[in-house]
Coordinates of C-alpha atoms in Angstrom, one line a residue:
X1 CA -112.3 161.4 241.1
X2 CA -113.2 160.6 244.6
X3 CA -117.3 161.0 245.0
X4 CA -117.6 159.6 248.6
X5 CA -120.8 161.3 250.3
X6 CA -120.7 162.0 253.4
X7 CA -116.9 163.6 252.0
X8 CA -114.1 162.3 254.4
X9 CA -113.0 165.5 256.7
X10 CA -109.5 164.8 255.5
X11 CA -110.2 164.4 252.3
X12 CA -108.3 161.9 249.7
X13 CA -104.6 161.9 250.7
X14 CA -102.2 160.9 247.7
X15 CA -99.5 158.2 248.8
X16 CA -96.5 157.9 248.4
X17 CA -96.3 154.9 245.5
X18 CA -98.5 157.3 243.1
X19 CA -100.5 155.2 240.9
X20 CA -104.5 153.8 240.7
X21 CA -106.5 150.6 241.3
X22 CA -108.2 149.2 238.8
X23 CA -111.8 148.4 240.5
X24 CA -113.3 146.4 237.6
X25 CA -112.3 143.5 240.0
X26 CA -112.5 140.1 240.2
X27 CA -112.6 141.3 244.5
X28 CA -112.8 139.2 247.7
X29 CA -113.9 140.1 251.0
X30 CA -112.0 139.3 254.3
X31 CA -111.2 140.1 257.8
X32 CA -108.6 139.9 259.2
X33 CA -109.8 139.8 262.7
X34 CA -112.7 137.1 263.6
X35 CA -114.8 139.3 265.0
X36 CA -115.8 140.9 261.5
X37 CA -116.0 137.6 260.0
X38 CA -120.2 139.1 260.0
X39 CA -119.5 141.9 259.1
X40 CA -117.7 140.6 255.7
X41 CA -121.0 138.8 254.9
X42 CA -123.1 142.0 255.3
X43 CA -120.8 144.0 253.2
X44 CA -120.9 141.1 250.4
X45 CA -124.5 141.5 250.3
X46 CA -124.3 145.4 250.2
X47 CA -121.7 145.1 247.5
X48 CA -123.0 142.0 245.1
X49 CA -125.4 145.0 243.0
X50 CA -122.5 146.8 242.3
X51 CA -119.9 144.2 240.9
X52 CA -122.3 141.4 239.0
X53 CA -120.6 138.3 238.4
X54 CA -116.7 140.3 240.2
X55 CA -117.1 139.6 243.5
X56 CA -115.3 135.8 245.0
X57 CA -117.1 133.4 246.9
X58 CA -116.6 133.5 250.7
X59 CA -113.2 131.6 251.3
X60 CA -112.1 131.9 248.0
X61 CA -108.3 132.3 247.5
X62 CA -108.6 135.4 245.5
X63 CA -105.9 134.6 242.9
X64 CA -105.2 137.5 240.8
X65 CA -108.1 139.3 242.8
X66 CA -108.3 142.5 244.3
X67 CA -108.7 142.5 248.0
X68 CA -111.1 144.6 250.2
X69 CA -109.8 144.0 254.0
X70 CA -111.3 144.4 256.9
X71 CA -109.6 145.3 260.3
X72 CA -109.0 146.8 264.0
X73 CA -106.8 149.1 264.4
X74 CA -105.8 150.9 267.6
X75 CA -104.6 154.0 265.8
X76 CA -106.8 155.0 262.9
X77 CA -106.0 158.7 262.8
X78 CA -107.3 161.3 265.0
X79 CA -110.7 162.1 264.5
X80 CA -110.9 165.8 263.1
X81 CA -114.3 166.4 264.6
X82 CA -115.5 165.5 268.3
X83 CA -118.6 164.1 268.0
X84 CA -121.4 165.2 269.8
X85 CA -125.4 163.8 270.1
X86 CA -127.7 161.2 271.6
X87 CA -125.9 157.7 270.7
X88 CA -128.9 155.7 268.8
X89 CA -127.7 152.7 270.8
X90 CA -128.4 154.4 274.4
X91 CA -124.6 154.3 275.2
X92 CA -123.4 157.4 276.9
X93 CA -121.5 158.2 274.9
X94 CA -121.6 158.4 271.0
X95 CA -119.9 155.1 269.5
X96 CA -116.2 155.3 267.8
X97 CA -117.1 155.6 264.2
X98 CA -114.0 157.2 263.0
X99 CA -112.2 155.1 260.7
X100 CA -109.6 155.4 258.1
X101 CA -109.0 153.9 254.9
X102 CA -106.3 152.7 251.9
X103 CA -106.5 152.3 248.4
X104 CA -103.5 151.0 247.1
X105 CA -102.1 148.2 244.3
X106 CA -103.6 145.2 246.2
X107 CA -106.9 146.9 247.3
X108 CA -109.1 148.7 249.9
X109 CA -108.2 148.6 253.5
X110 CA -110.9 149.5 256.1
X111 CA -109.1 150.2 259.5
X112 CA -110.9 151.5 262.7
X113 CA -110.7 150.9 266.6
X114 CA -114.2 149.4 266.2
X115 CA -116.6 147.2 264.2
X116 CA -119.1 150.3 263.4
X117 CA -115.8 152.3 262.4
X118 CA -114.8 149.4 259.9
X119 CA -118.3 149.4 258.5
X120 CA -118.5 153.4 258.0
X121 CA -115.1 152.7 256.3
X122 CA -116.1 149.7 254.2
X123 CA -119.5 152.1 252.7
X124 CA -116.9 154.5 251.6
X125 CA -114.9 151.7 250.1
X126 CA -118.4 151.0 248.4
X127 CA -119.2 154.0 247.0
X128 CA -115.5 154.3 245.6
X129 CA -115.6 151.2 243.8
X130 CA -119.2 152.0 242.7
X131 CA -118.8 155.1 241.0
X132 CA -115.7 154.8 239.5
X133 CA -117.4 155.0 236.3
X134 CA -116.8 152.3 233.0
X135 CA -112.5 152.8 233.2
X136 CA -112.7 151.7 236.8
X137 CA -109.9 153.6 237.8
X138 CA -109.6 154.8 241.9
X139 CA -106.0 156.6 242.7
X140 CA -103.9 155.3 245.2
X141 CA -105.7 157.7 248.7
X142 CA -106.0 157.8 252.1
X143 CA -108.8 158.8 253.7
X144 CA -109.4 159.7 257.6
X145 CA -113.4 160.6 259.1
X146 CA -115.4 160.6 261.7
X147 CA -118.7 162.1 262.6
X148 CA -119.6 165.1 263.5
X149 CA -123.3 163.8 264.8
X150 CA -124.0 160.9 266.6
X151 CA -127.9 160.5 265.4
X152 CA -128.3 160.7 261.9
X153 CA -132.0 159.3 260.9
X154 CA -134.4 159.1 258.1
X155 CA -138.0 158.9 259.1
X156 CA -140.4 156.5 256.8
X157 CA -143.7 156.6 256.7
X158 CA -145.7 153.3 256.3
X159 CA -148.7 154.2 258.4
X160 CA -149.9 156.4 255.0
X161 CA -148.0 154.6 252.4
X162 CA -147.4 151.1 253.4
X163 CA -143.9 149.8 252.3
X164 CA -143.4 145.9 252.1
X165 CA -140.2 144.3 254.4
X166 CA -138.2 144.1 251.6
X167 CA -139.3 147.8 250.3
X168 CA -137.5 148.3 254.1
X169 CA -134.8 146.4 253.8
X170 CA -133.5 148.2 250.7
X171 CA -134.1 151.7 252.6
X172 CA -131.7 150.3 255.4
X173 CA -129.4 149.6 252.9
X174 CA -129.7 152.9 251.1
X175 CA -129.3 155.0 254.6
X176 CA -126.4 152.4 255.6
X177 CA -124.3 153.4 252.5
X178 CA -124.8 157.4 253.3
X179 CA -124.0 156.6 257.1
X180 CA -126.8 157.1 258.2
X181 CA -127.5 154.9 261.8
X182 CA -131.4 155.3 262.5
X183 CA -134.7 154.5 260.9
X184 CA -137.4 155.9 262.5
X185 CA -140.8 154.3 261.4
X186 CA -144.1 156.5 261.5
X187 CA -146.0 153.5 262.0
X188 CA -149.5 155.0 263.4
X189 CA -151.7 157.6 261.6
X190 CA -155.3 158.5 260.8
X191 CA -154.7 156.6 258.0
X192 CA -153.8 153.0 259.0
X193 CA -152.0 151.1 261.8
X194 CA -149.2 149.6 260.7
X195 CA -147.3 146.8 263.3
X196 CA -149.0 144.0 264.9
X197 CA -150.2 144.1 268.6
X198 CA -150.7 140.2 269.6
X199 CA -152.5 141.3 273.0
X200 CA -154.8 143.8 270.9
X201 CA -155.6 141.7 267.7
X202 CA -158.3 144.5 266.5
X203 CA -155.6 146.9 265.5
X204 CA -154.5 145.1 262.4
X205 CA -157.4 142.6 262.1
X206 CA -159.3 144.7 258.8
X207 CA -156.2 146.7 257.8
X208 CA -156.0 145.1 253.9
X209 CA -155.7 145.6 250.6
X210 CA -157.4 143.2 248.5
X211 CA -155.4 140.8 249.3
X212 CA -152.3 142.0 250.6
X213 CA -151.7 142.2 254.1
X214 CA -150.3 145.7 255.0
X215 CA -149.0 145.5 258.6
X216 CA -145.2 144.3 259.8
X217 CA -146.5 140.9 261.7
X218 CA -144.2 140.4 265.1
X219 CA -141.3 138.2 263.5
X220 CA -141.1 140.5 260.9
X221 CA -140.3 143.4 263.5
X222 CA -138.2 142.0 265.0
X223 CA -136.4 140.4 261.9
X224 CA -136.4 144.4 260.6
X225 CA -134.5 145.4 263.7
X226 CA -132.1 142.6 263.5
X227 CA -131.1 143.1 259.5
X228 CA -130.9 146.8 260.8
X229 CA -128.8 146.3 263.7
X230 CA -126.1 144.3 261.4
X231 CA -126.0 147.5 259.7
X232 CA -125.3 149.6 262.3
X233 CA -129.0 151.3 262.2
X234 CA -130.9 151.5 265.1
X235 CA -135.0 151.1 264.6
X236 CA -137.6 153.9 266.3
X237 CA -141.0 152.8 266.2
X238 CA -143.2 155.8 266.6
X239 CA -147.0 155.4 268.0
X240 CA -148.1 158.9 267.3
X241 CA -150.4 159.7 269.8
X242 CA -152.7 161.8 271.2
X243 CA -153.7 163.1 268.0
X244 CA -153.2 161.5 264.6
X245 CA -155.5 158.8 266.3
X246 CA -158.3 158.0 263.6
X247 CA -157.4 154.1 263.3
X248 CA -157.1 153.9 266.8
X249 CA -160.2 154.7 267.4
X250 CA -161.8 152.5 265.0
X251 CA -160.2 149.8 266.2
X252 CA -161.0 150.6 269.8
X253 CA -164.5 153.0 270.1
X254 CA -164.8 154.8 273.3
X255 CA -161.7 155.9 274.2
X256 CA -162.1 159.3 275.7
X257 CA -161.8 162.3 273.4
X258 CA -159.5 165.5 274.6
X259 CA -161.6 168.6 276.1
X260 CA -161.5 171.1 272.8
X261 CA -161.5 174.7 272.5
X262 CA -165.2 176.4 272.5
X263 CA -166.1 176.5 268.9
X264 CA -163.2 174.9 267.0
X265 CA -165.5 172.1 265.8
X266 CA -167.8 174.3 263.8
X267 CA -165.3 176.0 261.6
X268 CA -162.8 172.9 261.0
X269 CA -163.6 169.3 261.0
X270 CA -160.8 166.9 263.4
X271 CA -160.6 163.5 264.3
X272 CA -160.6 164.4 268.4
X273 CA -157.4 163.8 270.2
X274 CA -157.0 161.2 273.0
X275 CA -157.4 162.0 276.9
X276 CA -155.2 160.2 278.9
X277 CA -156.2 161.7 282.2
X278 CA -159.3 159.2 281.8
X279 CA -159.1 155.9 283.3
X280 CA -160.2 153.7 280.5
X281 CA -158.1 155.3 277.5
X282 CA -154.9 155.5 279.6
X283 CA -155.7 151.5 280.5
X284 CA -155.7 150.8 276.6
X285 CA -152.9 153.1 275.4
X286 CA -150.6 151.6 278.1
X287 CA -151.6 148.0 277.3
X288 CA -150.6 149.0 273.4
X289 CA -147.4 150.9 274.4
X290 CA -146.2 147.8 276.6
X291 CA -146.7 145.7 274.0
X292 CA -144.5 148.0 271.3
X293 CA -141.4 148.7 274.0
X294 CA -141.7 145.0 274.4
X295 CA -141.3 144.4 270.5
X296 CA -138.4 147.2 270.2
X297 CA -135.0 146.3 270.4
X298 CA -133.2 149.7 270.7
X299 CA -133.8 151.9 273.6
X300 CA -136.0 154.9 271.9
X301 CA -140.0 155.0 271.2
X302 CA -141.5 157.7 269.8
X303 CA -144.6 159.1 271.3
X304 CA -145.4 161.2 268.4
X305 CA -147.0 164.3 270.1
X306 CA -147.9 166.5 267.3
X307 CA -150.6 168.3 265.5
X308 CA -153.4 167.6 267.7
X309 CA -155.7 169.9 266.7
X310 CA -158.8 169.5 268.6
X311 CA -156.9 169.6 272.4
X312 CA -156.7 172.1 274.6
X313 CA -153.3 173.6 276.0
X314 CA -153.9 171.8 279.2
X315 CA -155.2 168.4 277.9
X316 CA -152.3 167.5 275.7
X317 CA -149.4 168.3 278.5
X318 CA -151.4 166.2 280.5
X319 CA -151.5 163.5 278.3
X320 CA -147.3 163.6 276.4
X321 CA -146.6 163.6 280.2
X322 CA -148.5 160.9 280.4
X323 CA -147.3 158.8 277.5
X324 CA -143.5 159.9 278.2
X325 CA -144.2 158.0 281.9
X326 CA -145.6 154.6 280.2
X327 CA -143.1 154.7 277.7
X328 CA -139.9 155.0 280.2
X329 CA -141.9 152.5 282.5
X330 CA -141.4 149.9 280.3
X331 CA -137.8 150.7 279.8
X332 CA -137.6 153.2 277.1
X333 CA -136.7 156.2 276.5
X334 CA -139.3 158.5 274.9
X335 CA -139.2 160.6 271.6
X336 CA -141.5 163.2 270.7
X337 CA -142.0 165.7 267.9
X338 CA -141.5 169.6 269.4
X339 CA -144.9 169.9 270.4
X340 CA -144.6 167.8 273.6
X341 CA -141.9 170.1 274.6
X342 CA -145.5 172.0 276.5
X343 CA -145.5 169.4 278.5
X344 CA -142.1 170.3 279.8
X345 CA -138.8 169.3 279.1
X346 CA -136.4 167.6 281.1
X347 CA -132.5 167.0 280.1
X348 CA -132.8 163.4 279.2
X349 CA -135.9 164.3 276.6
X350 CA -135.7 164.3 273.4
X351 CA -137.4 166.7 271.4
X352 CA -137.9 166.5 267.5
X353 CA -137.8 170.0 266.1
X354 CA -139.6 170.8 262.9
X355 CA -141.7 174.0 262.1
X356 CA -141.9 177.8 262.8
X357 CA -144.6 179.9 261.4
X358 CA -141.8 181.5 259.1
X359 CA -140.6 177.9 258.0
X360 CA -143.7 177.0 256.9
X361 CA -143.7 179.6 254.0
X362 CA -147.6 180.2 254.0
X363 CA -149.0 183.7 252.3
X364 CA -150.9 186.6 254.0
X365 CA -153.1 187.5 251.6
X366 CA -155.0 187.2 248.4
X367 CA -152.9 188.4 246.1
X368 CA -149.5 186.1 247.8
X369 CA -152.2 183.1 247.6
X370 CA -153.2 183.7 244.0
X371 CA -149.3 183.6 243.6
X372 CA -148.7 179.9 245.1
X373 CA -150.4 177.7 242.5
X374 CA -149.7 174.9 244.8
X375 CA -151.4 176.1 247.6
X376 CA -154.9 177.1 245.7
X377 CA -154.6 173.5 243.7
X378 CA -154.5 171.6 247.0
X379 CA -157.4 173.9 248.0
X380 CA -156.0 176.1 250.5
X381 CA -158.3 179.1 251.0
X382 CA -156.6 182.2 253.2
X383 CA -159.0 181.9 256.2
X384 CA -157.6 177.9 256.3
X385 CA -154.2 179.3 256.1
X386 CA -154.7 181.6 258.7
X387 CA -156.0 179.3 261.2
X388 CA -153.1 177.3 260.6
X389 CA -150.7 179.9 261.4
X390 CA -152.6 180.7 265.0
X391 CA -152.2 177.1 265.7
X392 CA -148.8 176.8 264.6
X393 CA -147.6 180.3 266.6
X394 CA -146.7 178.2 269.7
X395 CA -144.4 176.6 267.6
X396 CA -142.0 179.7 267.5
X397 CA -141.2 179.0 270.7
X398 CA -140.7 175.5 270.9
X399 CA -136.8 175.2 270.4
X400 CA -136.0 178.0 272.4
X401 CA -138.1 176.4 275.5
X402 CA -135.6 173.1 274.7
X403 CA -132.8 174.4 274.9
X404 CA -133.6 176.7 278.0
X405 CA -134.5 173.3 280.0
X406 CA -131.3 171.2 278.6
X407 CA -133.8 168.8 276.6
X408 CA -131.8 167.6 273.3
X409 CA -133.1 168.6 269.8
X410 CA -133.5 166.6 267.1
X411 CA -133.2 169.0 263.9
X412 CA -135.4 168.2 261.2
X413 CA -136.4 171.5 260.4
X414 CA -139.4 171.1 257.6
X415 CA -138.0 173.9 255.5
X416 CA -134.8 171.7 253.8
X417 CA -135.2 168.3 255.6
X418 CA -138.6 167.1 254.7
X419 CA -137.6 165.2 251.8
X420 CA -141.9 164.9 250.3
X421 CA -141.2 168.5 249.2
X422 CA -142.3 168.9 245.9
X423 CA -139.5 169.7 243.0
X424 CA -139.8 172.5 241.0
X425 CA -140.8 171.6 237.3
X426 CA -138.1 173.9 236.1
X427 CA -135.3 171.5 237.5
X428 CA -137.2 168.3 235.8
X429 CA -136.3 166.5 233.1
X430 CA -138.6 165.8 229.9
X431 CA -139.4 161.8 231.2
X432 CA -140.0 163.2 234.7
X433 CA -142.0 166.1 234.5
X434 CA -145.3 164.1 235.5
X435 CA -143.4 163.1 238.4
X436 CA -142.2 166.5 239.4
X437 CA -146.2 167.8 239.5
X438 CA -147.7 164.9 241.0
X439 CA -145.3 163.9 244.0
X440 CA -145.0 166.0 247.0
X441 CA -147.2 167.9 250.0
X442 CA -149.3 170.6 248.2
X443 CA -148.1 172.9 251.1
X444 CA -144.7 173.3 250.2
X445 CA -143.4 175.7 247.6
X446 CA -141.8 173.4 245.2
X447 CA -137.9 173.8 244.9
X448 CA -134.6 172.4 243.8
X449 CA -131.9 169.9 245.0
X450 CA -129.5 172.6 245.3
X451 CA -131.7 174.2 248.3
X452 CA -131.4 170.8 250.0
X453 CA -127.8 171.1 249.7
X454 CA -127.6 174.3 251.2
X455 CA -128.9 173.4 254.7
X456 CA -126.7 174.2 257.8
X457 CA -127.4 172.2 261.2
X458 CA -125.2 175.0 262.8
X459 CA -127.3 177.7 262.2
X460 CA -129.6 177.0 265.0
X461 CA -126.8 178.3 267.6
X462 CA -127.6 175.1 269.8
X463 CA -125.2 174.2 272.8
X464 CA -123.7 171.0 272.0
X465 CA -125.1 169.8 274.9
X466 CA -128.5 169.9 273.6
X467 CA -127.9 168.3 270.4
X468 CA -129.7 165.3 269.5
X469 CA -128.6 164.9 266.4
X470 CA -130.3 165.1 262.6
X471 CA -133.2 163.7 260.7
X472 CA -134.9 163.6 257.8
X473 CA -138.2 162.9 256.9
X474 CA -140.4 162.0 254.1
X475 CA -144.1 161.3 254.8
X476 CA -146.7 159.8 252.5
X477 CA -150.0 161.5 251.7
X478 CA -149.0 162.3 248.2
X479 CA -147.9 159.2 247.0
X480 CA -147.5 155.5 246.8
X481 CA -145.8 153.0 245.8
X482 CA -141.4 152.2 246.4
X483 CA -140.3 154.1 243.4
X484 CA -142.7 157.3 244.7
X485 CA -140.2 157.0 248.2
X486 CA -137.1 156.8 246.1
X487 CA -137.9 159.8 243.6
X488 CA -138.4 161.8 246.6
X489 CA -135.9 161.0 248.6
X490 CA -133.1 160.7 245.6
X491 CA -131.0 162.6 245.7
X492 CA -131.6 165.1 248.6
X493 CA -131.1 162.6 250.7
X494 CA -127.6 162.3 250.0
X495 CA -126.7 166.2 250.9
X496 CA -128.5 165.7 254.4
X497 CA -126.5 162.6 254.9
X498 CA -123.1 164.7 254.4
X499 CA -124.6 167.4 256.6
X500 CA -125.5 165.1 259.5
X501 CA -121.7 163.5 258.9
X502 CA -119.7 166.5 258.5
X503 CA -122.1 169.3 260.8
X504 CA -122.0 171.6 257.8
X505 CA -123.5 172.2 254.5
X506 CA -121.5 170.9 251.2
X507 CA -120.0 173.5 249.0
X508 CA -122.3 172.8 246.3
X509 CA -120.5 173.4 242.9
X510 CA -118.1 170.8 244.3
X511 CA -121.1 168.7 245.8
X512 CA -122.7 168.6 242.8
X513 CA -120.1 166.9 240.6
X514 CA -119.6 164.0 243.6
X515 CA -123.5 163.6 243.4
X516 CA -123.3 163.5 239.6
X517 CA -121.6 159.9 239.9
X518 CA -123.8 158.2 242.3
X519 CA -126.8 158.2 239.7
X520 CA -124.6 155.2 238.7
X521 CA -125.0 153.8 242.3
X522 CA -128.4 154.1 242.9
X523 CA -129.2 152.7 238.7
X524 CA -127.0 149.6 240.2
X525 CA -129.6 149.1 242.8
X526 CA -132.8 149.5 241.1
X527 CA -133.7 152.7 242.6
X528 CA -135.3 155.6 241.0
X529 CA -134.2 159.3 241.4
X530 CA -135.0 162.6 240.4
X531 CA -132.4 163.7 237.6
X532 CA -132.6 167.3 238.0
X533 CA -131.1 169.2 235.6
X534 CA -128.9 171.1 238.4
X535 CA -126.9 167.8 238.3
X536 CA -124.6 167.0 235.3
X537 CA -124.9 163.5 235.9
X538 CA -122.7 160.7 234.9
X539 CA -122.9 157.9 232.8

C-alpha cells in the first residue's frame, strides 16, 4: 500500500514492468547532480532511524544495494495544482516544489526542476520505505505533486513550555517529512522569554530552572535557522507584543502601560498591555526588535498582536502600527495574529487568522455550562465566559476586514488547527487515558482525530490573492515536557499537513488506513502519539 501523507495529487501510477521493491535494503544515497551532493547528507540523516544498520556509507559502491537517486529534471510532470500563497522565503513567487518520483527494480528516483522539489520528493521516498511494514514490499509506482499552498507552518511554543535545541531539531525533522516549510516559534509570553538579546542582557539573565538554562543563546539561533534552512523550513520568531508582556516587564520596569477601559481592572485581573505612543517604551521595544530582525535569517517576524486585554481600541492600533513600522525598518516583513488587522491592513500584511465567537464553542448559560465538564473543571464561571465573548465579538469581523483591504490570511482557525486540543477519552486507549485528561486547553471541548481530518482551507471562500497560506498551532499552558508536544500533535498533525499540501480535506476512511502505517514511522523515531482507537493501526 502506498501511505504517503500529504497523498501525491496523481496518485501511485503502476508502470509498465509490474513488479515490487524490496525496501528491506542494504540502500545508498546519491546525486547525480553536484549541487545535491548536501542535500544527500541531509536526507541520510533523516533516513538513518528508519533503516538501522541498511543504509551505505557516503561513497560506498552499493554492491547488491538498492539505490535512492537524487536529480534535476527539466520536465517532472505538470504540476496538477497552481500553487498559490506567501513564499516563506520572500521570493515573489512561491518556490517549484513539484516533483515526481519512481520506484522501480533498482530503487527510488527523486526528479524535480529544483533542489526543494527533490527534497519534497525524497520525504515521500521516506515515508514509502518507512512504512512498508515487516515484508518490505513497495510496487513498482510513479508518483507526480505539487503544492497547493506555498506556507505550510507549525507554530511551537517555548515561551510556556521550553523545548531544548535538539527537542527542536527533531520537530524540524518531523514537519520536514509531512512537507511542511515553516516553524514559527512563540518565543515571548507572560510566562518566560525565551531567545537571547546580547544588547539587553536582563531579558534572559534569571530565566532558569535549577540548573538548566531555558533560553536559545545567539549561536544557537542562528544554528536552528541554518539546520532548518537545509531542510527547506524557514524560522518565524514571534515577539508577541503589546500584550502577552508579563516577562517583559520584569525584565524592564517602567515601560508605559496601555490607557484601559474605565472599570475593566476591578472585575478581571491583566498584566497591562504596552504603549508604544510613549517615548521610553517605543525606545526599548525597538532596541529589542532590532536586535531579533538582526538574529533572523528569513524575511518574516512576528509581532504577535493578540489578546491584549487591558487596551483600548485606540491604544493597540496605535501601537501594531507601531511595531509593523520597526519591524519592516529593520528589513522585515511583519506577522501578526488577526487582531492587528484594527490597525489596518495593507496588501503586503500578513494577517494570522484564528477565532470567531462561534469557533470558540463557549455555552450561554447554566444549564450548557453544567454540560462542558471541561469548562467548570478549569474553573470557568458564566459571567467569565461572557466577558470573553464581548471581547472576542471584534473578532467576527477580522477576516472579512482582511480580505476587503487585500491583506493575506494565514488560516489557522482554532476550531481544527490548534493541535493543544484536548482528545476525547472515548477515542483513548487503556495506557493513554491519563494522557487523554490531562493534556490540552481546558477551553476546548475535547474531540477526535477524525474532526482534525475533516478540516477544509477552502471553506473560507478567500480570493487566492489573499491567501497566505496554513498553520498549525500547538501552545503550552497544559503541559510539559517533549513527549507532552508529540502526544498532541501526533497524529493530527499529519491530516493538516495533507490539507495545507493538497488545499482540501482527506477522505477519511481512506486517510485513516494511510495514517494507520505511520505509527511505524514515528515508533522509529522515538516519538510518542496518541493511538486513538479511530485508527486501526499497524504493526
Amino acid at each position: 500500500m502506498n501511505a504517503v501523507i500529504p497523498y501525491a495529487s496523481a496518485g501511485p501510477t503502476p508502470r509498465a514492468d509490474d513488479g515490487a521493491l524490496h525496501a528491506t535494503g542494504p540502500w545508498r544515497v546519491t546525486a547525480a547532480d553536484p549541487v545535491l551532493e548536501q542535500l544527500t547528507e541531509t536526507l541520510r540523516t533523516l533516513l538513518s532511524p528508519h533503516l538501522p544498520g541498511l543504509l551505505l556509507p557516503a561513497g560506498s559502491d552499493g554492491s547488491g544495494s538498492h539505490t535512492l537517486t537524487l536529480a534535476l529534471d527539466d520536465e517532472p510532470s505538470a504540476p496538477a495544482r497552481a500553487t498559490v500563497g506567501v513564499a516563506p522565503d520572500g521570493g515573489a513567487h512561491p518556490a517549484d516544489e513539484a516533483y515526481r518520483l519512481r520506484v522501480t527494480a533498482d530503487g527510488i528516483q527523486c526528479l524535480a526542476r529544483t533542489a526543494e522539489g527533490v527534497f519534497r520528493a525524497a520525504t515521500s521516498a521516506l515515508q514509502l520505505i518507512a512504512t512498508a511494514g515487516e515484508h518490505g514490499e513497495l510496487p513498482f509506482q510513479e508518483l507526480t505533486d505539487a503544492p497547493r499552498y506555498a506556507w505550510r507552518g507549525l507554530m511551537l511554543d517555548p515561551a510556556r513550555s521550553f523545548l531544548t535545541p535538539d527537542e527542536l531539531r527533531r520537530l524540524i525533522d518531523l514537519a520536514a517529512l509531512y512537507k511542511l516549510n515553516v516553524l514559527h516559534l512563540h518565543l515571548t509570553d507572560n510566562e518566560g522569554w525565551r531567545i537571547e538579546l546580547p544588547g539587553i542582557p536582563r531579558l534572559t539573565a534569571t530565566v532558569t530552572d535549577g540548573p538548566a538554562r531555558e533560553f536559545y543563546t545567539v549561536d544557537e539561533f542562528r544554528s536552528l535557522q541554518e539546520y532548518a534552512a537545509r531542510r527547506f523550513v524557514t524560522v518565524v520568531p514571534e515577539i508577541d507584543l503589546p500584550g502577552h508582556s508579563g516577562t517583559l516587564r520584569e525584565a524592564l520596569p517602567g515601560l508605559a502601560e496601555a490607557p484601559a477601559p474605565a472599570g475593566l481592572g476591578e472585575r478581571f485581573p491583566f498584566i497591562p498591555p504596552l504603549d508604544l505612543t510613549d517615548e521610553a517604551t517605543h525606545a526599548a521595544v525597538t532596541r529589542l526588535l532590532a536586535e531579533v530582525c538582526e538574529l533572523t535569517t528569513g524575511p518574516f517576524v512576528h509581532i504577535g498582536g493578540d489578546e491584549a486585554f487591558g487596551a483600548t481600541a485606540e491604544s493597540f492600533a496605535a501601537s501594531v502600527h507601531e511595531l509593523r513600522a520597526i519591524v519592516r525598518e529593520f528589513g522585515k516583513r511583519p506577522v501578526g495574529w488577526q487582531e492587528s488587522s484594527r490597525a489596518g491592513v495593507e496588501p503586503r500584511d500578513i494577517v494570522q487568522h484564528w477565532v470567531d465567537v462561534a469557533m470558540m464553542d463557549l455555552p450561554d448559560t447554566e444549564e450548557e455550562l453544567t454540560g462542558r465538564p471541561e469548562l467548570v473543571a478549569a474553573g470557568r464561571t458564566l459571567d467569565f465566559i461572557k466577558a470573553l465573548k464581548k471581547f472576542f465579538a471584534p473578532t467576527d469581523h477580522d477576516l472579512e476586514r482582511v480580505v476587503e483591504a487585500g491583506g493575506r490570511v494565514l488560516l489557522s482557525p482554532q476550531s481544527h488547527l490548534y493541535l493543544d486540543r484536548p482528545y476525547a477519552a472515548e477515542f483513548a486507549p487503556p495506557e493513554q487515558t491519563e494522557a487523554a485528561g490531562r493534556l490540552g486547553f481546558g477551553n476546548y471541548r475535547p474531540l477526535g482525530v477524525q474532526h482534525a481530518a475533516a478540516w477544509d482551507p477552502t471553506a473560507y471562500a478567500i480570493p487566492d490573492a489573499c491567501v497566505g497560506g496554513v498553520e498549525a498551532t500547538v501552545f503550552a499552558e497544559q503541559f510539559k515536557g517533549f513527549d507532552d508536544v508529540t502526544v498532541l500533535l501526533l497524529p493530527r498533525l499529519a491530516s493538516v499537513a495533507e490539507a495545507a499540501w493538497c488545499g482540501r480535506a482527506p477522505q477519511w476512511p481512506e486517510y485513516r488506513e494511510r495514517l494507520a502505517h505511520h505509527g511505524r514511522l514515528w515508533n522509529q523515531r522515538d516519538l510518542a502519539y496518541f493511538a486513538s482507537t479511530e485508527v486501526p493501526w499497524s504493526e
